[in-house]
Amino acid sequence: QKEVEQNSGPLSVPEGAIASLNCTYSDRGSQSFFWYRQYSGKSPELIMFIYSNGDKEDGRFTAQLNKASQYVSLLIRDSQPSDSATYLCAVNRGTSGSRLTFGEGTQLTVNP
Amino acid sequence: EPEVTQTPSHQVTQMGQEVILRCVPISNHLYFYWYRQILGQKVEFLVSFYNNEISEKSEIFDDQFSVERPDGSNFTLKIRSTKLEDSAMYFCASSSGETQYFGPGTRLLVL
């Protein structure tokens, strides 16, 4: 079983639509959850982090966490062509300095 | 806004040669990390560093790898004898707590 699993995509949505990205993780000791965006050939760029069950909103982005189901998701509202990238889900054990474990990423394309 | 910087952006080397990848973490951060990403694959953790010593390392980080903080600003990753399979993008990251910020990466190609 993969430690962090994401729907591999590619995911294609029209401009203005909601994009939904999903991630499951196997380590029940995971405490902190991160979404990074990675453009082709570039480094991961932090979008959001979430620690507590429920929803967390930041602008057009909403992260959702359900620790009982070991599930975390990212919703992107009003998707723009500039959102086209690979989205990486990452988890760690919630202590400073602990490793991030990444999923393989979901490639998102937003069509104008 | 403070950023993690890395040099060089690209490095080409011959198999068996030593390479040193350099990073300048964000200035008030205390935790430093190296990750790598082989083309088309996921980002993988190599090592974390705190208070001038390794705090955690992965199975990938074998005796061929070492890290050092030679002065107050730089953080380096040394690969002693490169192999073809070391070809990858190497990312440095830093954090003051749990949230890690990544540098732009060094693309290493071993021929």
PDB file of N, CA and C in Angstrom, chain A residues 20-79:
ATOM      1  N   SER A  20     -11.546  19.267  -7.924  1.00  0.00           N
ATOM      2  CA  SER A  20     -11.496  18.519  -6.677  1.00  0.00           C
ATOM      3  C   SER A  20     -10.363  17.507  -6.731  1.00  0.00           C
ATOM      4  N   LEU A  21      -9.452  17.623  -5.789  1.00  0.00           N
ATOM      5  CA  LEU A  21      -8.267  16.770  -5.742  1.00  0.00           C
ATOM      6  C   LEU A  21      -8.294  15.980  -4.442  1.00  0.00           C
ATOM      7  N   ASN A  22      -8.025  14.694  -4.533  1.00  0.00           N
ATOM      8  CA  ASN A  22      -8.178  13.814  -3.376  1.00  0.00           C
ATOM      9  C   ASN A  22      -6.876  13.128  -3.006  1.00  0.00           C
ATOM     10  N   CYS A  23      -6.769  12.770  -1.734  1.00  0.00           N
ATOM     11  CA  CYS A  23      -5.547  12.157  -1.225  1.00  0.00           C
ATOM     12  C   CYS A  23      -5.919  11.274  -0.035  1.00  0.00           C
ATOM     13  N   THR A  24      -5.371  10.075   0.006  1.00  0.00           N
ATOM     14  CA  THR A  24      -5.505   9.227   1.188  1.00  0.00           C
ATOM     15  C   THR A  24      -4.118   8.874   1.683  1.00  0.00           C
ATOM     16  N   TYR A  25      -4.030   8.574   2.982  1.00  0.00           N
ATOM     17  CA  TYR A  25      -2.726   8.266   3.564  1.00  0.00           C
ATOM     18  C   TYR A  25      -2.867   7.064   4.473  1.00  0.00           C
ATOM     19  N   SER A  26      -1.781   6.349   4.651  1.00  0.00           N
ATOM     20  CA  SER A  26      -1.863   5.087   5.401  1.00  0.00           C
ATOM     21  C   SER A  26      -1.384   5.204   6.846  1.00  0.00           C
ATOM     22  N   ASP A  27      -0.528   6.169   7.152  1.00  0.00           N
ATOM     23  CA  ASP A  27       0.050   6.280   8.492  1.00  0.00           C
ATOM     24  C   ASP A  27      -0.908   7.023   9.412  1.00  0.00           C
ATOM     25  N   ARG A  28      -1.498   6.306  10.361  1.00  0.00           N
ATOM     26  CA  ARG A  28      -2.446   6.949  11.280  1.00  0.00           C
ATOM     27  C   ARG A  28      -1.764   7.929  12.221  1.00  0.00           C
ATOM     28  N   GLY A  29      -0.439   7.885  12.283  1.00  0.00           N
ATOM     29  CA  GLY A  29       0.303   8.850  13.089  1.00  0.00           C
ATOM     30  C   GLY A  29       0.489  10.191  12.404  1.00  0.00           C
ATOM     31  N   SER A  30       0.045  10.316  11.169  1.00  0.00           N
ATOM     32  CA  SER A  30       0.165  11.578  10.452  1.00  0.00           C
ATOM     33  C   SER A  30      -0.703  12.631  11.103  1.00  0.00           C
ATOM     34  N   GLN A  31      -0.138  13.813  11.284  1.00  0.00           N
ATOM     35  CA  GLN A  31      -0.839  14.880  11.989  1.00  0.00           C
ATOM     36  C   GLN A  31      -1.001  16.143  11.167  1.00  0.00           C
ATOM     37  N   SER A  32      -0.107  16.351  10.209  1.00  0.00           N
ATOM     38  CA  SER A  32      -0.126  17.591   9.437  1.00  0.00           C
ATOM     39  C   SER A  32      -0.172  17.243   7.959  1.00  0.00           C
ATOM     40  N   PHE A  33      -0.938  18.062   7.224  1.00  0.00           N
ATOM     41  CA  PHE A  33      -1.241  17.726   5.836  1.00  0.00           C
ATOM     42  C   PHE A  33      -1.062  18.972   4.978  1.00  0.00           C
ATOM     43  N   PHE A  34      -0.407  18.788   3.858  1.00  0.00           N
ATOM     44  CA  PHE A  34       0.001  19.927   3.051  1.00  0.00           C
ATOM     45  C   PHE A  34      -0.385  19.690   1.599  1.00  0.00           C
ATOM     46  N   TRP A  35      -0.739  20.772   0.945  1.00  0.00           N
ATOM     47  CA  TRP A  35      -0.915  20.750  -0.506  1.00  0.00           C
ATOM     48  C   TRP A  35       0.117  21.680  -1.126  1.00  0.00           C
ATOM     49  N   TYR A  36       0.862  21.128  -2.062  1.00  0.00           N
ATOM     50  CA  TYR A  36       1.833  21.893  -2.829  1.00  0.00           C
ATOM     51  C   TYR A  36       1.420  21.872  -4.294  1.00  0.00           C
ATOM     52  N   ARG A  37       1.775  22.917  -4.975  1.00  0.00           N
ATOM     53  CA  ARG A  37       1.568  23.002  -6.430  1.00  0.00           C
ATOM     54  C   ARG A  37       2.939  22.937  -7.085  1.00  0.00           C
ATOM     55  N   GLN A  38       3.046  22.180  -8.161  1.00  0.00           N
ATOM     56  CA  GLN A  38       4.330  22.061  -8.854  1.00  0.00           C
ATOM     57  C   GLN A  38       4.102  22.249 -10.346  1.00  0.00           C
ATOM     58  N   TYR A  39       4.646  23.325 -10.870  1.00  0.00           N
ATOM     59  CA  TYR A  39       4.644  23.519 -12.304  1.00  0.00           C
ATOM     60  C   TYR A  39       5.775  22.675 -12.892  1.00  0.00           C
ATOM     61  N   SER A  40       5.642  22.313 -14.142  1.00  0.00           N
ATOM     62  CA  SER A  40       6.598  21.433 -14.806  1.00  0.00           C
ATOM     63  C   SER A  40       8.019  21.996 -14.720  1.00  0.00           C
ATOM     64  N   GLY A  41       8.930  21.203 -14.182  1.00  0.00           N
ATOM     65  CA  GLY A  41      10.328  21.610 -14.084  1.00  0.00           C
ATOM     66  C   GLY A  41      10.637  22.554 -12.931  1.00  0.00           C
ATOM     67  N   LYS A  42       9.627  22.819 -12.111  1.00  0.00           N
ATOM     68  CA  LYS A  42       9.817  23.753 -10.990  1.00  0.00           C
ATOM     69  C   LYS A  42       9.722  23.019  -9.653  1.00  0.00           C
ATOM     70  N   SER A  43       9.917  23.763  -8.590  1.00  0.00           N
ATOM     71  CA  SER A  43       9.887  23.166  -7.254  1.00  0.00           C
ATOM     72  C   SER A  43       8.482  23.224  -6.668  1.00  0.00           C
ATOM     73  N   PRO A  44       8.197  22.401  -5.655  1.00  0.00           N
ATOM     74  CA  PRO A  44       6.889  22.455  -4.981  1.00  0.00           C
ATOM     75  C   PRO A  44       6.690  23.812  -4.301  1.00  0.00           C
ATOM     76  N   GLU A  45       5.503  24.339  -4.476  1.00  0.00           N
ATOM     77  CA  GLU A  45       5.130  25.639  -3.904  1.00  0.00           C
ATOM     78  C   GLU A  45       3.959  25.398  -2.964  1.00  0.00           C
ATOM     79  N   LEU A  46       4.110  25.804  -1.707  1.00  0.00           N
ATOM     80  CA  LEU A  46       3.066  25.547  -0.722  1.00  0.00           C
ATOM     81  C   LEU A  46       1.796  26.332  -1.041  1.00  0.00           C
ATOM     82  N   ILE A  47       0.677  25.620  -1.045  1.00  0.00           N
ATOM     83  CA  ILE A  47      -0.625  26.268  -1.213  1.00  0.00           C
ATOM     84  C   ILE A  47      -1.325  26.381   0.129  1.00  0.00           C
ATOM     85  N   MET A  48      -1.452  25.249   0.820  1.00  0.00           N
ATOM     86  CA  MET A  48      -2.203  25.243   2.071  1.00  0.00           C
ATOM     87  C   MET A  48      -1.699  24.135   2.973  1.00  0.00           C
ATOM     88  N   PHE A  49      -1.954  24.289   4.267  1.00  0.00           N
ATOM     89  CA  PHE A  49      -1.749  23.204   5.204  1.00  0.00           C
ATOM     90  C   PHE A  49      -2.975  23.116   6.104  1.00  0.00           C
ATOM     91  N   ILE A  50      -3.201  21.934   6.629  1.00  0.00           N
ATOM     92  CA  ILE A  50      -4.354  21.722   7.514  1.00  0.00           C
ATOM     93  C   ILE A  50      -3.953  20.707   8.571  1.00  0.00           C
ATOM     94  N   TYR A  51      -4.357  20.966   9.816  1.00  0.00           N
ATOM     95  CA  TYR A  51      -3.992  20.087  10.920  1.00  0.00           C
ATOM     96  C   TYR A  51      -5.209  19.439  11.575  1.00  0.00           C
ATOM     97  N   SER A  52      -6.362  20.144  11.509  1.00  0.00           N
ATOM     98  CA  SER A  52      -7.543  19.701  12.245  1.00  0.00           C
ATOM     99  C   SER A  52      -8.606  19.200  11.289  1.00  0.00           C
ATOM    100  N   ASN A  53      -9.404  18.269  11.762  1.00  0.00           N
ATOM    101  CA  ASN A  53     -10.528  17.787  10.974  1.00  0.00           C
ATOM    102  C   ASN A  53     -11.442  18.942  10.575  1.00  0.00           C
ATOM    103  N   GLY A  54     -12.008  18.827   9.365  1.00  0.00           N
ATOM    104  CA  GLY A  54     -12.918  19.851   8.898  1.00  0.00           C
ATOM    105  C   GLY A  54     -12.368  20.565   7.681  1.00  0.00           C
ATOM    106  N   ASP A  55     -12.876  21.756   7.472  1.00  0.00           N
ATOM    107  CA  ASP A  55     -12.513  22.541   6.299  1.00  0.00           C
ATOM    108  C   ASP A  55     -11.644  23.723   6.688  1.00  0.00           C
ATOM    109  N   LYS A  56     -10.765  24.091   5.772  1.00  0.00           N
ATOM    110  CA  LYS A  56      -9.973  25.303   5.933  1.00  0.00           C
ATOM    111  C   LYS A  56      -9.962  26.027   4.590  1.00  0.00           C
ATOM    112  N   GLU A  57     -10.366  27.285   4.606  1.00  0.00           N
ATOM    113  CA  GLU A  57     -10.482  28.033   3.360  1.00  0.00           C
ATOM    114  C   GLU A  57      -9.418  29.112   3.286  1.00  0.00           C
ATOM    115  N   ASP A  58      -8.873  29.301   2.087  1.00  0.00           N
ATOM    116  CA  ASP A  58      -7.918  30.385   1.841  1.00  0.00           C
ATOM    117  C   ASP A  58      -8.136  30.853   0.407  1.00  0.00           C
ATOM    118  N   GLY A  59      -8.868  31.934   0.270  1.00  0.00           N
ATOM    119  CA  GLY A  59      -9.164  32.436  -1.064  1.00  0.00           C
ATOM    120  C   GLY A  59      -9.987  31.442  -1.864  1.00  0.00           C
ATOM    121  N   ARG A  60      -9.499  31.061  -3.025  1.00  0.00           N
ATOM    122  CA  ARG A  60     -10.228  30.107  -3.875  1.00  0.00           C
ATOM    123  C   ARG A  60      -9.980  28.659  -3.473  1.00  0.00           C
ATOM    124  N   PHE A  61      -9.138  28.440  -2.501  1.00  0.00           N
ATOM    125  CA  PHE A  61      -8.753  27.085  -2.110  1.00  0.00           C
ATOM    126  C   PHE A  61      -9.425  26.686  -0.794  1.00  0.00           C
ATOM    127  N   THR A  62      -9.901  25.442  -0.742  1.00  0.00           N
ATOM    128  CA  THR A  62     -10.423  24.869   0.492  1.00  0.00           C
ATOM    129  C   THR A  62      -9.813  23.491   0.682  1.00  0.00           C
ATOM    130  N   ALA A  63      -9.175  23.301   1.814  1.00  0.00           N
ATOM    131  CA  ALA A  63      -8.665  21.982   2.172  1.00  0.00           C
ATOM    132  C   ALA A  63      -9.648  21.342   3.144  1.00  0.00           C
ATOM    133  N   GLN A  64      -9.833  20.038   2.984  1.00  0.00           N
ATOM    134  CA  GLN A  64     -10.726  19.291   3.855  1.00  0.00           C
ATOM    135  C   GLN A  64      -9.964  18.094   4.410  1.00  0.00           C
ATOM    136  N   LEU A  65     -10.135  17.849   5.705  1.00  0.00           N
ATOM    137  CA  LEU A  65      -9.427  16.750   6.363  1.00  0.00           C
ATOM    138  C   LEU A  65     -10.402  15.898   7.149  1.00  0.00           C
ATOM    139  N   ASN A  66     -10.263  14.588   6.986  1.00  0.00           N
ATOM    140  CA  ASN A  66     -11.026  13.628   7.772  1.00  0.00           C
ATOM    141  C   ASN A  66     -10.045  12.567   8.254  1.00  0.00           C
ATOM    142  N   LYS A  67      -9.579  12.706   9.482  1.00  0.00           N
ATOM    143  CA  LYS A  67      -8.554  11.795   9.996  1.00  0.00           C
ATOM    144  C   LYS A  67      -9.101  10.380  10.197  1.00  0.00           C
ATOM    145  N   ALA A  68     -10.356  10.266  10.535  1.00  0.00           N
ATOM    146  CA  ALA A  68     -10.938   8.932  10.734  1.00  0.00           C
ATOM    147  C   ALA A  68     -10.916   8.130   9.430  1.00  0.00           C
ATOM    148  N   SER A  69     -11.155   8.820   8.331  1.00  0.00           N
ATOM    149  CA  SER A  69     -11.135   8.170   7.011  1.00  0.00           C
ATOM    150  C   SER A  69      -9.774   8.246   6.349  1.00  0.00           C
ATOM    151  N   GLN A  70      -8.827   8.928   6.997  1.00  0.00           N
ATOM    152  CA  GLN A  70      -7.476   9.109   6.479  1.00  0.00           C
ATOM    153  C   GLN A  70      -7.527   9.703   5.080  1.00  0.00           C
ATOM    154  N   TYR A  71      -8.229  10.811   4.992  1.00  0.00           N
ATOM    155  CA  TYR A  71      -8.548  11.416   3.711  1.00  0.00           C
ATOM    156  C   TYR A  71      -8.372  12.919   3.810  1.00  0.00           C
ATOM    157  N   VAL A  72      -7.738  13.474   2.786  1.00  0.00           N
ATOM    158  CA  VAL A  72      -7.600  14.924   2.707  1.00  0.00           C
ATOM    159  C   VAL A  72      -7.858  15.337   1.259  1.00  0.00           C
ATOM    160  N   SER A  73      -8.505  16.485   1.100  1.00  0.00           N
ATOM    161  CA  SER A  73      -8.818  16.915  -0.256  1.00  0.00           C
ATOM    162  C   SER A  73      -8.542  18.395  -0.410  1.00  0.00           C
ATOM    163  N   LEU A  74      -8.466  18.810  -1.664  1.00  0.00           N
ATOM    164  CA  LEU A  74      -8.286  20.218  -2.003  1.00  0.00           C
ATOM    165  C   LEU A  74      -9.316  20.575  -3.065  1.00  0.00           C
ATOM    166  N   LEU A  75     -10.090  21.617  -2.780  1.00  0.00           N
ATOM    167  CA  LEU A  75     -11.016  22.146  -3.773  1.00  0.00           C
ATOM    168  C   LEU A  75     -10.488  23.478  -4.271  1.00  0.00           C
ATOM    169  N   ILE A  76     -10.528  23.647  -5.576  1.00  0.00           N
ATOM    170  CA  ILE A  76     -10.146  24.919  -6.177  1.00  0.00           C
ATOM    171  C   ILE A  76     -11.378  25.475  -6.864  1.00  0.00           C
ATOM    172  N   ARG A  77     -11.870  26.593  -6.339  1.00  0.00           N
ATOM    173  CA  ARG A  77     -13.051  27.221  -6.929  1.00  0.00           C
ATOM    174  C   ARG A  77     -12.641  28.186  -8.022  1.00  0.00           C
ATOM    175  N   ASP A  78     -13.567  28.429  -8.966  1.00  0.00           N
ATOM    176  CA  ASP A  78     -13.315  29.384 -10.049  1.00  0.00           C
ATOM    177  C   ASP A  78     -11.931  29.105 -10.672  1.00  0.00           C
ATOM    178  N   SER A  79     -11.734  27.881 -11.102  1.00  0.00           N
ATOM    179  CA  SER A  79     -10.437  27.470 -11.641  1.00  0.00           C
ATOM    180  C   SER A  79     -10.003  28.344 -12.815  1.00  0.00           C
TER     181      SER A  79
END
